Amino acid sequence: MELAMIGLGRMGANMAERLVRGGHTVRGYDPGEAARQQAEARGIVPHANLQNAVAALPTPRVVWLMVPAGQVVDDTIAQLRPLLAAGDMVIDGGNSNYKDTQRRGAQLAEAGIHYIDCGTSGGVWGLAEGYSLMIGGDADAVARLQPVFATLAPTPQTGWGHVGPSGAGHFAKMIHNGIEYGMMQAYAEGFAILKHKQAMDFDLGALAEIWRHGSVVRSWLLDLTADALKRNPQMDGIAPYVADSGEGRWTVAEAIDLNVSAPVITLSLLERLRSRDDDSYADKLLAAMRNEFGGHAVKQG
Amino acid sequence: MELAMIGLGRMGANMAERLVRGGHTVRGYDPGEAARQQAEARGIVPHANLQNAVAALPTPRVVWLMVPAGQVVDDTIAQLRPLLAAGDMVIDGGNSNYKDTQRRGAQLAEAGIHYIDCGTSGGVWGLAEGYSLMIGGDADAVARLQPVFATLAPTPQTGWGHVGPSGAGHFAKMIHNGIEYGMMQAYAEGFAILKHKQAMDFDLGALAEIWRHGSVVRSWLLDLTADALKRNPQMDGIAPYVADSGEGRWTVAEAIDLNVSAPVITLSLLERLRSRDDDSYADKLLAAMRNEFGGHAVKQG
Amino acid sequence: MELAMIGLGRMGANMAERLVRGGHTVRGYDPGEAARQQAEARGIVPHANLQNAVAALPTPRVVWLMVPAGQVVDDTIAQLRPLLAAGDMVIDGGNSNYKDTQRRGAQLAEAGIHYIDCGTSGGVWGLAEGYSLMIGGDADAVARLQPVFATLAPTPQTGWGHVGPSGAGHFAKMIHNGIEYGMMQAYAEGFAILKHKQAMDFDLGALAEIWRHGSVVRSWLLDLTADALKRNPQMDGIAPYVADSGEGRWTVAEAIDLNVSAPVITLSLLERLRSRDDDSYADKLLAAMRNEFGGHAVKQG
Amino acid sequence: MELAMIGLGRMGANMAERLVRGGHTVRGYDPGEAARQQAEARGIVPHANLQNAVAALPTPRVVWLMVPAGQVVDDTIAQLRPLLAAGDMVIDGGNSNYKDTQRRGAQLAEAGIHYIDCGTSGGVWGLAEGYSLMIGGDADAVARLQPVFATLAPTPQTGWGHVGPSGAGHFAKMIHNGIEYGMMQAYAEGFAILKHKQAMDFDLGALAEIWRHGSVVRSWLLDLTADALKRNPQMDGIAPYVADSGEGRWTVAEAIDLNVSAPVITLSLLERLRSRDDDSYADKLLAAMRNEFGGHAVKQG
């Protein structure tokens, strides 16, 4: 197929290249000249403005958005809107909030434009190994886009699927990331306990390597963790500071809205918040309280 | 009554003074000379060795232990054992593990010595306000000791009671402390959220003062917290480092042994552990994992 | 002062009666005739429609809203708006979300109407003991309303205060309730552990009574809990089903928005959600997983 | 090699068969006649008493224990002790507590007998796919046993390793299971949220299948979960009741002993406890408390 990839950052450029390798024609737009030049070197047809990229497409047009979630998506859609016609398809492959997706989808549907949400997992490894794609939106449009999804996924038949109505793809990706937080935290806690058992002097990378084969906890995350532990077992030079990109928060909020208790996913998020607060007011106040009632000395800080 | 107080640290000396004020004769033993001198100034009859203190008691002898939990209790009992006779009463007022108490009680019972466990709450305020006393052991012995408990408690009729067999007093005190952890953490989190709402610029001491009167969350801990917040609203000079004295750990272990899910008490303990780990290996590993799969930059540390 | 109380449910009627007892003239409106009749018997001047109640007020008018949070507040304000003039004061004493309060306050401010938020704690006991009042909004208006707050509070000088700009009162009340969740859960877990320690056969009401005097965990909530435990130690006839009224959810969301880790308040909410799910899909799936990898039998359900 | 397998339950018999398939001679002992007959059909040489099985071994003798953790291990070692000589090797492949292992290892070392602990993961799938083996104890003995481990593991070079001194293998397995609890809970929570999002009507088996390919959360546990969800998406006939086998508890206790906060592993255990308490006293008391202070109705139970 022929399509435009809007946004040639790390994810967008990688996905575009995987499509090019799969025989598709990909027109790429990015406001950054360097990004466009690198894209050209990877077989993508570069465009310096969005209008030209879209105008060059055959109809029905296929436009894939790979831009930061939030306002940028709305802005990009506003720019695209006058360039598109009924029957065209816009895919949001980013980590948008599913409620935004539902709103955008309803607006574009008024003009007959199909808005497809594609939750995309795989990270920097997706170029080589393929992406896992959770797709929401109109079934007919998804069916027409089958060649694109089949190329992006690990194999034409696996790793992608239509999971529900508009927003369902981003909803599923949100939950995917919530699970990811919980799994990561479980591994991190386990290795931290092992690390603190100094009497046993575990080689964590070697142990992770053992677990990669035949154990109940084997996983792709463990494969990556084993690599990280072998290269840098002391985690030298890495601050105990864990960012979060928003989907964990949405998962926690959604769970509460649905009256589902999800303590492990929730605590995984809170631990990340805690990692970024190295001067906890709560902990200071606790120390002060202990001093108040028990006369326990506080540590000077 | 007349009794010996073994251990004249902050808690032991305060309790002895409250007994003296209540008309009891208190013989005090402590290995430290300074402690003995201060005790004498507070009306306690000082003894430089344990043997003399016990020998001077009328029978049946009453010996109150206020020494650090653990080995010191066992050592003290070993010293006392040959000095005591059937019918004598030994009270452990410290924060001993109830399983140790049950073991010690069973051993002393073989010699007809009553071993009473008295979980003691009230901290540095107990001298003035009285202590809350949870008492385990033989009911007859507890009844004989009534004058002592009635003096130590806030009023003769309230704040003390026989709660069960040997170990029950320390068990109840253990749970009391677990609840205390949870309450403290709840307040600390609440005030931390208020503190971070910078746009509202709350005066936390003033707010705590409002809550002290008529609110659902009013409590003695809140009274103390309000004082601390008024004196030092920024918690200046206090490190975010929260110690724990063991009873929270025992509560968590006991809950699990009893198959009771107690997430709030448990998390309150874990937060204290977390407060003392300012270089979390788990958090470093999480940052490394995010870099592995998503190419997310780690913060240098 | 003279004021109108809009909403004569349990909270509104009690507050109105406390004001009447304090010498204020209170005009009351409620759509329910029974509520109006009961109010009249309590010294409140009943009005069968909102317009009359407000029209009878001297200027500047004082209108206190005690209606359910959410749409009812907006609807009531819409009705009031044409009846009010610059300088009048509207107080929302309910559990409104502080963001709604800020929005409403900004809208009324355009007409010169003061919108005051009053977080109100004290529950059914407030009539007798006074309410704890956290007040947000314009300082001048709060000062004019001083006689009202001084009557509602436990004493004229304590238990009420101006805590910040519009919304700050409801924000403080939200956090108050979050703390309340955590404290309640801490007590509930502690008593549950004691209950499960069957070998010690604790009398939970008696133990709570001991703790009420001199212990670190003494509080008003413990006073109530002791009463409940004495009356019904087995909790006969009470389902293990815990409702929540929204403010705990808002606290959790706010903490995450502010990047504050508040695990105990958060878990307290999740436990309530869990209490209402007696057929947990997560637990079923866990049982199924254990069967998958370990051949462990599942319990039939 | 030639060795004796003591215990021919599901795990023991499967491991023995994998060793037989790999060319080893395996003598098997089990007190159950049926177990011995089935073992014989799988190529294991059955023995009706332990003495004969051990007496038939060449020296140095190799005895693999695959019996329930706890007293049975101690009893079996007591029976074996007089049948063994210096240089013989006993491997405990079960889920023993590492502290028990250290104690047993020290005792056998006095007689020159090597006691090797082998944490074994793989469950019912190990026969076909191989086991992940974490091995603790004397390095020379582990080296001599290399042919056995190489056969049991997925490949001769992967999935097994000497991880430290006596007890280290069981310690590592304990942590492995703690991580397993956390991962399982993360998946279970995620799928439960998806399940409750009824408006999207997710096909959970199909979604799990998508995630198996290319996603960040792909894992062996997800492979099994996808199978379970496809076969029984409603979890019909499965009670929300999750057992635990002890290693999670030990992990939680060990983390606390090491002052490591491991909230996700800990909460995963507590959720299992909670799943087995369908009449929570804590929740009843919370409902009663709400009624006390707020007059909120309790649900009859």
Coordinates of N, CA, C and O in Angstrom, one line a residue, chain C residues 97-191:
Chain C
N97 N -16.5 18.5 44.8 CA -15.2 18.5 44.3 C -14.7 19.9 44.2 O -15.3 20.8 43.7
Y98 N -13.4 20.1 44.6 CA -12.9 21.5 44.7 C -12.8 22.1 43.3 O -12.8 23.3 43.2
K99 N -12.6 21.3 42.3 CA -12.5 21.9 41.0 C -13.9 22.5 40.5 O -14.0 23.5 39.9
D100 N -15.0 21.8 40.9 CA -16.3 22.3 40.6 C -16.5 23.6 41.4 O -17.0 24.6 40.9
T101 N -16.0 23.6 42.6 CA -16.2 24.8 43.5 C -15.4 26.0 42.8 O -16.0 27.1 42.8
Q102 N -14.2 25.8 42.4 CA -13.5 26.9 41.8 C -14.2 27.4 40.5 O -14.3 28.6 40.3
R103 N -14.8 26.5 39.7 CA -15.5 26.9 38.6 C -16.8 27.7 39.0 O -17.0 28.8 38.4
R104 N -17.5 27.2 39.9 CA -18.7 27.9 40.4 C -18.4 29.3 41.0 O -19.1 30.3 40.8
G105 N -17.3 29.3 41.8 CA -16.9 30.5 42.4 C -16.5 31.6 41.4 O -16.9 32.8 41.6
A106 N -15.8 31.2 40.4 CA -15.4 32.2 39.3 C -16.6 32.7 38.6 O -16.7 33.9 38.3
Q107 N -17.6 31.9 38.4 CA -18.8 32.3 37.7 C -19.6 33.3 38.5 O -20.1 34.3 38.1
L108 N -19.8 33.0 39.8 CA -20.6 33.9 40.7 C -19.8 35.2 40.9 O -20.4 36.3 41.1
A109 N -18.5 35.1 41.0 CA -17.7 36.3 41.2 C -18.0 37.4 40.1 O -17.9 38.6 40.4
E110 N -18.3 36.9 38.9 CA -18.6 37.8 37.8 C -19.7 38.7 38.2 O -19.8 39.9 37.7
A111 N -20.6 38.2 39.0 CA -21.8 39.0 39.4 C -21.6 39.6 40.8 O -22.6 40.1 41.4
G112 N -20.4 39.5 41.3 CA -20.1 40.1 42.6 C -20.6 39.3 43.8 O -20.6 39.7 44.9
I113 N -21.1 38.1 43.5 CA -21.6 37.2 44.5 C -20.4 36.4 45.1 O -19.6 35.8 44.4
H114 N -20.3 36.4 46.4 CA -19.2 35.6 47.1 C -19.6 34.1 47.2 O -20.7 33.8 47.7
Y115 N -18.7 33.3 46.7 CA -19.0 31.9 46.8 C -18.0 31.3 47.8 O -16.8 31.3 47.5
I116 N -18.5 30.8 48.9 CA -17.6 30.3 50.0 C -17.7 28.8 50.0 O -18.9 28.2 50.1
D117 N -16.6 28.0 50.1 CA -16.7 26.6 50.3 C -16.3 26.2 51.7 O -15.3 26.7 52.2
C118 N -17.2 25.4 52.3 CA -17.0 25.1 53.7 C -17.0 23.5 53.8 O -18.0 22.9 53.8
G119 N -15.8 23.0 53.8 CA -15.6 21.6 54.1 C -16.1 21.3 55.5 O -15.7 22.0 56.5
T120 N -17.1 20.4 55.7 CA -17.7 20.2 57.0 C -17.5 18.7 57.5 O -17.9 17.8 56.8
S121 N -16.9 18.6 58.6 CA -16.7 17.3 59.2 C -17.5 17.2 60.5 O -17.6 18.2 61.2
G122 N -17.9 16.0 60.9 CA -18.5 15.8 62.2 C -19.7 14.9 62.2 O -20.1 14.3 63.2
G123 N -20.2 14.7 61.0 CA -21.3 13.7 60.8 C -22.4 13.9 61.7 O -22.8 15.0 62.0
V124 N -23.1 12.8 62.1 CA -24.3 12.9 62.8 C -24.1 13.4 64.3 O -25.0 13.8 65.0
W125 N -22.8 13.5 64.7 CA -22.5 14.0 66.0 C -22.3 15.5 66.0 O -22.1 16.1 67.1
G126 N -22.3 16.1 64.9 CA -22.0 17.5 64.8 C -23.1 18.4 65.5 O -22.7 19.4 66.1
L127 N -24.3 18.0 65.5 CA -25.3 18.8 66.1 C -25.0 19.0 67.6 O -25.0 20.1 68.1
A128 N -24.6 17.9 68.3 CA -24.3 18.0 69.7 C -22.9 18.6 69.9 O -22.7 19.4 70.8
E129 N -21.9 18.1 69.2 CA -20.5 18.4 69.5 C -19.9 19.6 68.7 O -18.8 20.0 69.0
G130 N -20.6 20.0 67.7 CA -20.1 21.0 66.8 C -19.3 20.4 65.6 O -18.9 19.2 65.7
Y131 N -19.2 21.2 64.6 CA -18.6 20.7 63.3 C -17.2 21.3 63.2 O -16.9 22.4 63.7
S132 N -16.4 20.6 62.5 CA -15.1 21.1 62.1 C -15.2 21.7 60.7 O -15.7 21.0 59.8
L133 N -14.9 22.9 60.5 CA -15.2 23.7 59.3 C -13.9 24.2 58.7 O -13.2 25.0 59.2
M134 N -13.6 23.8 57.4 CA -12.5 24.2 56.6 C -13.0 25.1 55.5 O -13.8 24.7 54.7
I135 N -12.7 26.4 55.6 CA -13.4 27.4 54.8 C -12.5 28.0 53.7 O -11.4 28.4 54.0
G136 N -13.0 28.0 52.5 CA -12.2 28.6 51.4 C -13.0 29.7 50.8 O -14.2 29.8 50.8
G137 N -12.3 30.7 50.1 CA -12.9 31.8 49.5 C -12.5 33.1 49.9 O -11.4 33.2 50.6
D138 N -13.2 34.1 49.5 CA -12.8 35.5 49.8 C -12.8 35.8 51.3 O -13.7 35.5 52.1
A139 N -11.6 36.4 51.8 CA -11.4 36.6 53.2 C -12.5 37.5 53.8 O -12.9 37.3 55.0
D140 N -12.9 38.5 53.1 CA -13.8 39.5 53.7 C -15.2 38.8 53.9 O -15.8 39.0 54.9
A141 N -15.6 38.0 53.0 CA -16.9 37.3 53.1 C -16.8 36.4 54.3 O -17.7 36.3 55.1
V142 N -15.7 35.7 54.4 CA -15.5 34.7 55.5 C -15.6 35.5 56.8 O -16.3 35.0 57.8
A143 N -15.0 36.6 56.9 CA -15.0 37.4 58.1 C -16.5 37.8 58.5 O -16.9 37.8 59.6
R144 N -17.2 38.2 57.5 CA -18.6 38.6 57.7 C -19.5 37.5 58.3 O -20.4 37.7 59.0
L145 N -19.1 36.2 57.8 CA -19.8 35.1 58.2 C -19.4 34.5 59.6 O -19.9 33.4 60.0
Q146 N -18.5 35.2 60.2 CA -17.9 34.6 61.4 C -18.9 34.2 62.5 O -18.8 33.1 63.0
P147 N -20.0 34.9 62.7 CA -21.0 34.4 63.7 C -21.6 33.1 63.4 O -21.9 32.3 64.3
V148 N -21.7 32.8 62.1 CA -22.3 31.5 61.7 C -21.3 30.4 62.0 O -21.6 29.4 62.6
F149 N -20.1 30.6 61.5 CA -19.1 29.5 61.7 C -18.8 29.3 63.2 O -18.6 28.2 63.7
A150 N -18.8 30.4 64.0 CA -18.5 30.3 65.4 C -19.6 29.5 66.1 O -19.3 28.8 67.1
T151 N -20.8 29.5 65.6 CA -21.9 28.7 66.2 C -21.8 27.3 65.8 O -22.1 26.4 66.6
L152 N -21.5 27.1 64.5 CA -21.5 25.7 64.0 C -20.3 24.9 64.6 O -20.4 23.7 64.9
A153 N -19.2 25.6 64.9 CA -18.0 24.9 65.4 C -18.2 24.5 66.8 O -19.1 24.9 67.5
P154 N -17.3 23.6 67.3 CA -17.4 23.2 68.7 C -17.4 24.3 69.7 O -18.1 24.3 70.7
T155 N -16.5 25.3 69.5 CA -16.5 26.5 70.3 C -16.3 27.6 69.4 O -15.9 27.5 68.2
P156 N -16.7 28.8 69.8 CA -16.5 30.0 68.9 C -15.1 30.2 68.4 O -14.9 30.7 67.3
Q157 N -14.1 29.8 69.1 CA -12.7 30.0 68.7 C -12.1 28.8 68.0 O -11.0 29.0 67.4
T158 N -12.6 27.7 68.2 CA -11.9 26.5 67.7 C -12.7 25.7 66.7 O -13.9 25.8 66.7
G159 N -12.0 25.0 65.8 CA -12.7 24.1 64.9 C -13.2 24.7 63.6 O -13.9 24.0 62.9
W160 N -12.8 25.9 63.4 CA -13.2 26.5 62.1 C -12.0 27.5 61.7 O -11.3 28.0 62.6
G161 N -11.9 27.7 60.4 CA -10.9 28.6 60.0 C -10.9 28.8 58.5 O -11.4 28.0 57.7
H162 N -10.4 29.9 58.1 CA -10.3 30.3 56.7 C -8.9 29.7 56.2 O -7.9 30.1 56.7
V163 N -9.0 28.7 55.3 CA -7.8 27.9 55.0 C -7.2 28.3 53.6 O -6.1 27.8 53.3
G164 N -7.9 29.1 52.8 CA -7.3 29.5 51.5 C -8.3 30.0 50.6 O -9.5 30.3 50.9
P165 N -7.9 30.1 49.3 CA -8.8 30.7 48.3 C -9.9 29.7 47.9 O -10.0 28.6 48.5
S166 N -10.7 30.2 47.0 CA -11.9 29.4 46.6 C -11.5 28.0 46.3 O -10.5 27.7 45.5
G167 N -12.1 27.0 46.8 CA -11.8 25.6 46.6 C -10.9 25.0 47.7 O -10.9 23.8 47.9
A168 N -10.3 25.8 48.5 CA -9.3 25.3 49.5 C -10.1 24.6 50.6 O -9.5 23.6 51.2
G169 N -11.2 25.0 50.9 CA -12.0 24.4 52.0 C -12.4 23.0 51.5 O -12.3 22.0 52.3
H170 N -12.9 22.9 50.3 CA -13.3 21.5 49.8 C -12.1 20.7 49.6 O -12.1 19.4 49.7
F171 N -11.0 21.3 49.2 CA -9.7 20.5 49.0 C -9.3 19.9 50.3 O -9.0 18.7 50.5
A172 N -9.3 20.8 51.4 CA -8.9 20.3 52.7 C -9.9 19.2 53.2 O -9.4 18.2 53.8
K173 N -11.1 19.3 52.9 CA -12.1 18.3 53.4 C -11.8 17.0 52.6 O -12.0 15.9 53.2
M174 N -11.5 17.1 51.3 CA -11.2 15.9 50.5 C -10.0 15.2 51.2 O -10.1 13.9 51.4
I175 N -9.0 15.9 51.5 CA -7.8 15.2 52.1 C -8.2 14.7 53.5 O -7.7 13.6 53.9
H176 N -9.0 15.4 54.3 CA -9.5 14.9 55.5 C -10.1 13.6 55.4 O -9.9 12.6 56.1
N177 N -10.9 13.4 54.4 CA -11.6 12.2 54.2 C -10.6 11.1 53.7 O -10.8 9.9 54.1
G178 N -9.6 11.5 52.9 CA -8.6 10.5 52.6 C -7.9 9.9 53.8 O -7.7 8.7 54.0
I179 N -7.6 10.8 54.7 CA -6.9 10.4 56.0 C -7.9 9.5 56.8 O -7.5 8.5 57.3
E180 N -9.1 9.9 56.8 CA -10.1 9.1 57.5 C -10.2 7.7 56.9 O -10.3 6.8 57.7
Y181 N -10.2 7.5 55.6 CA -10.1 6.2 55.0 C -8.9 5.4 55.6 O -9.1 4.2 55.9
G182 N -7.8 6.1 55.6 CA -6.6 5.3 56.0 C -6.7 5.0 57.5 O -6.3 3.8 57.9
M183 N -7.1 5.9 58.3 CA -7.3 5.6 59.8 C -8.3 4.4 60.0 O -8.0 3.5 60.8
M184 N -9.4 4.5 59.3 CA -10.4 3.5 59.5 C -9.8 2.1 59.1 O -10.1 1.1 59.8
Q185 N -9.1 2.1 58.0 CA -8.6 0.8 57.5 C -7.6 0.3 58.5 O -7.5 -0.9 58.7
A186 N -6.8 1.2 59.0 CA -5.7 0.7 60.0 C -6.4 0.1 61.2 O -6.0 -1.0 61.7
Y187 N -7.4 0.7 61.8 CA -8.1 0.1 62.9 C -8.8 -1.2 62.5 O -8.7 -2.2 63.2
A188 N -9.4 -1.2 61.3 CA -10.1 -2.4 60.9 C -9.2 -3.6 60.7 O -9.5 -4.7 61.1
E189 N -8.0 -3.3 60.1 CA -7.1 -4.4 60.0 C -6.6 -4.9 61.3 O -6.4 -6.1 61.6
G190 N -6.3 -4.0 62.2 CA -5.8 -4.4 63.5 C -6.8 -5.2 64.3 O -6.4 -6.3 64.8
F191 N -8.0 -4.8 64.3 CA -9.0 -5.6 65.0 C -9.3 -6.9 64.3 O -9.6 -7.9 65.0

